[in-house]
Structures are given as C-alpha cells and as structure tokens.
Short mmCIF file of C-alpha atoms in Angstrom, two decimals:
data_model
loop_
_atom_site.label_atom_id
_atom_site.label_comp_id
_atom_site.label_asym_id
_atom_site.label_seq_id
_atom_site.Cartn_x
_atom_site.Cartn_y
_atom_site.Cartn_z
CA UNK A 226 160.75 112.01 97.32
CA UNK A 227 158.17 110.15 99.27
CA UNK A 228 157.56 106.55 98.72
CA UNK A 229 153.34 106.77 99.49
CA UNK A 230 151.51 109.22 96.47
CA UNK A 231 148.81 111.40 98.58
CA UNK A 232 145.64 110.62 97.53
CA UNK A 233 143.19 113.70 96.89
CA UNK A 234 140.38 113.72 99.38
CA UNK A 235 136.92 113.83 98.02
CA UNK A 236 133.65 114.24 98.91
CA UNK A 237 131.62 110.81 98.73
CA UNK A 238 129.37 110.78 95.98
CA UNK A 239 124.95 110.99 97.47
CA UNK A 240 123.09 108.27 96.29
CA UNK A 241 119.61 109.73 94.98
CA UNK A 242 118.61 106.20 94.14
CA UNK A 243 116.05 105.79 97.32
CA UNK A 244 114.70 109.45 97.24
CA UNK A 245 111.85 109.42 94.81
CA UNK A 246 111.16 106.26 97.45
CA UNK A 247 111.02 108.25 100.77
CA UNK A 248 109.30 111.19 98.79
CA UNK A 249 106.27 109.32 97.80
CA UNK A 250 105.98 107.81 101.39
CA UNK A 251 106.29 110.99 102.76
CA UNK A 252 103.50 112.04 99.95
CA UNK A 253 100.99 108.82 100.89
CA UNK A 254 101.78 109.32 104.63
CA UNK A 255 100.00 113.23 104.32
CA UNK A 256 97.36 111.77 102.20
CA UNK A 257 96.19 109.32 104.53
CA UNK A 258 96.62 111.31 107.99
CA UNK A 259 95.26 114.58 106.66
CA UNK A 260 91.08 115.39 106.91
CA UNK A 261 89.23 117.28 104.11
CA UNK A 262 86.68 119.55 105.02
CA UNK A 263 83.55 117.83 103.61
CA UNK A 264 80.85 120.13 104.64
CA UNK A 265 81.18 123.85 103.57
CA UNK A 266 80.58 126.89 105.62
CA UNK A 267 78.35 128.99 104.18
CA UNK A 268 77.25 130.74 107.44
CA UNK A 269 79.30 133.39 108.81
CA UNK A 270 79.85 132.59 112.44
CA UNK A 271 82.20 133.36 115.24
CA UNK A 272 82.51 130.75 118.10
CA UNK A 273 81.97 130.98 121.82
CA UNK A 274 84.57 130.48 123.98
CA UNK A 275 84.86 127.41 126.33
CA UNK A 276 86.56 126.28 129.34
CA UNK A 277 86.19 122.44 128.57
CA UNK A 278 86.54 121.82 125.37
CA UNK A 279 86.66 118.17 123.75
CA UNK A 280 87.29 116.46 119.98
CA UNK A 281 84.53 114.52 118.54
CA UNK A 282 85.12 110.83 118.84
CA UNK A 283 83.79 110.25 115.06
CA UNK A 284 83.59 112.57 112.33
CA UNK A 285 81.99 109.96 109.76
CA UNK A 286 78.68 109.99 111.20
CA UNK A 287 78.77 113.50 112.23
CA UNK A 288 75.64 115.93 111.31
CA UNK A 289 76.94 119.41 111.37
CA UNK A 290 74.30 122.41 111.54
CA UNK A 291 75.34 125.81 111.40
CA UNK A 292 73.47 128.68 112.87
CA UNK A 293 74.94 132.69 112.25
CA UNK A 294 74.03 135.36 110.33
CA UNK A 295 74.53 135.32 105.65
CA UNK A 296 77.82 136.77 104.92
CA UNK A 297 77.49 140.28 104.45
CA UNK A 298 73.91 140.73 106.53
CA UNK A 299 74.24 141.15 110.33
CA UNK A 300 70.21 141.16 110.20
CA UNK A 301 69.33 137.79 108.58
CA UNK A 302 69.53 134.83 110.61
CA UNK A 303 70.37 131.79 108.24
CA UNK A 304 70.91 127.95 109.50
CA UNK A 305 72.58 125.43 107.46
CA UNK A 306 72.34 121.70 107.71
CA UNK A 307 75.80 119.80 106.23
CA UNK A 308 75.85 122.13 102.82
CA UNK A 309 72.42 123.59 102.32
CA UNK A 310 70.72 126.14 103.62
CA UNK A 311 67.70 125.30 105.44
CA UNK A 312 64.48 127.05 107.68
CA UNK A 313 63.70 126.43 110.73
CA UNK A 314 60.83 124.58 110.04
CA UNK A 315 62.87 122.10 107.88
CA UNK A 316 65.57 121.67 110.23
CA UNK A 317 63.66 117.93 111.70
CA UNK A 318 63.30 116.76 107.99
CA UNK A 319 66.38 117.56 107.07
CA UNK A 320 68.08 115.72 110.11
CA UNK A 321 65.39 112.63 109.71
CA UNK A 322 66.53 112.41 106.06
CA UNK A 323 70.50 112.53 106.70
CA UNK A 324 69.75 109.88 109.59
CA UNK A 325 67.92 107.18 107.21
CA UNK A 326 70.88 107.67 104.64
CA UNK A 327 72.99 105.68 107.18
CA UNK A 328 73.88 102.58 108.20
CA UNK A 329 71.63 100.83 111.22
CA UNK A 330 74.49 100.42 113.25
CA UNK A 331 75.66 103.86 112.56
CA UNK A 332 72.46 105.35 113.74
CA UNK A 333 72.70 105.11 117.04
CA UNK A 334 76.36 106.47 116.66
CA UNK A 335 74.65 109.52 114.90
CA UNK A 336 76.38 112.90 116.63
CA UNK A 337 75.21 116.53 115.68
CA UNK A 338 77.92 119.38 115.99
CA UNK A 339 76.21 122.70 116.46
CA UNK A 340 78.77 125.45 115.55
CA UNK A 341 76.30 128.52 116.69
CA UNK A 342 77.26 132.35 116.52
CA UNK A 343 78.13 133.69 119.95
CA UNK A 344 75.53 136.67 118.87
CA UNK A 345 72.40 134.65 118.12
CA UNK A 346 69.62 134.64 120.49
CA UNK A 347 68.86 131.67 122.47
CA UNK A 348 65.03 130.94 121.51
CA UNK A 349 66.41 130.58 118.08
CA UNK A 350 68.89 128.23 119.98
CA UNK A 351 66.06 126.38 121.48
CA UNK A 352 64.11 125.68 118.93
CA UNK A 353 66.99 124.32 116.93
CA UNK A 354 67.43 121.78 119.68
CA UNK A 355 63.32 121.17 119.87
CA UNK A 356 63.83 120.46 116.03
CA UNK A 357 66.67 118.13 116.59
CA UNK A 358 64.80 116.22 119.63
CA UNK A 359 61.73 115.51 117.41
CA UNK A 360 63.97 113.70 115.02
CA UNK A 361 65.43 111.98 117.07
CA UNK A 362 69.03 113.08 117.02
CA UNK A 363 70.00 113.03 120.95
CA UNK A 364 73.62 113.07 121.17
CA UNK A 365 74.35 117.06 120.29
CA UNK A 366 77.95 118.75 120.50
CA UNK A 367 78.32 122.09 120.76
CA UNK A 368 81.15 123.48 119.44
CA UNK A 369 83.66 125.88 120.74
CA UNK A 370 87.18 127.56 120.55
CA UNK A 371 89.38 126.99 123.94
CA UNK A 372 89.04 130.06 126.29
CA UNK A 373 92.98 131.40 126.36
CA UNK A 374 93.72 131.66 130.26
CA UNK A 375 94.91 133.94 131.66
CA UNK A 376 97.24 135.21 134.55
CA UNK A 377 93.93 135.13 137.15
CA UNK A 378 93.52 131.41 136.05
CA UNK A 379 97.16 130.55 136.41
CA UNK A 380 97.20 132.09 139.99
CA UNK A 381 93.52 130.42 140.92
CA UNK A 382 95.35 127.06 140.09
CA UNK A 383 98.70 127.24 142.03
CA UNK A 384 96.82 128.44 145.27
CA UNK A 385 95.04 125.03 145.24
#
C-alpha cells in the first residue's frame, strides 16, 4: 500500500471566454481591409497582356470606362462609363459631369482606368482618348493582366 494516492491526469479545461472576442476582430479586420467592387461590368471584355504592369495609387477618385463588345454580341461595340452605358459622342459629358461631382482638390487627382478589349480596333481607341482629352481628364491608365513569362524570358534574363 502506497502512502501518495495517484491522481488521474486530465485534460485542462479551454477557456471559450475570449473567442467571440478574437472572432469579431478577425470579422472587423476583413471588413475594413477588403475592397467592394463599386462599379459594375456590364461590358464583356478580355484584357491585353502587359509586361509592366502597375496598381493604381487611388481608387477613390478613379473614373473607370469600359470599352468591349454587349454580352452575347461579338458585333456591337458598347462603352461604359462607371455603371452606364454610354455613346461615343457622350463619352466627354459624361467624364465632365463625374469630374464636377468631386472635390477641388480631388480634381486634379482625377485618374481614368481604361479596361479595353484586346479585339477592339484602335480608331475606336482613339477617339475614346480624343473624348477624354477634351474634358480634360489627362492622367489615363490602361489596364492590363501581367504577361506570364516564360522559359525564353527566364533565359534572356540570366544571360545578362
């Protein structure tokens, strides 16, 4: 007979008391960091491909104008400024109104992203730009997906 009972070895018992805690940080943390898509594509496009491709710096004061082809119809060439569709014609009214909706200061921060079908001809291009010009929007990004390299580019690069 031993002098010392054995005590039965258990498990300690979790504490749930801080989780609902860390899961509604974890909850505001997503909310805060993650963008909505405020303008909707209504345009079916399908982007070029670039070599040197950059973010835009800010998105608040961004003018995005869409030029492809309606969904459905290879044939009809549609453009869309922010959410509505718009002709070619309007385009410089349409960018002179979204420019006097903002601030002064933002203004001259004012940045168009062009997110153009790699299949539409460049006069239509052209006169896009002509149409942005005359209202005044200057600063233009064109949009692209990163070109994927491959094993040509790889070997260009190490012989340098």
């Amino acid at each position: 007979m031993s002098i010392f009972k054995k005590r039965e070895k258990r498990l300690p018992e979790l504490n749930m008391q801080s989780l609902p805690d860390l899961i509604f940080t974890v909850l505001f943390f997503f909310m805060l960091v993650t963008t909505m898509r405020s303008v909707p594509v209504k345009v079916k496009f399908q982007s070029p491909e670039g070599t040197v491709v950059s973010p835009l710096k800010k998105q608040n004061t961004t003018l995005y104008v869409f030029v492809g082809y309606l969904p459905g119809n290879r044939d009809s060439l549609a453009i869309q400024v922010n959410d509505r569709y718009v002709p070619l014609g309007q385009v410089t009214a349409s960018v002179t109104a979204y420019r006097d909706m903002l601030l002064p200061d933002e203004r001259e921060l004012m940045t168009v992203s062009m997110k153009i079908d790699r299949k539409v001809p460049m006069g239509v291009v052209n006169e896009v730009k002509m149409a942005l010009r005359e209202a005044g929007a200057l600063r233009v990004h064109y949009s692209a997906v990163r070109q994927p390299k491959t094993s040509l580019d790889v070997q260009k690069v190490g012989k340098n």
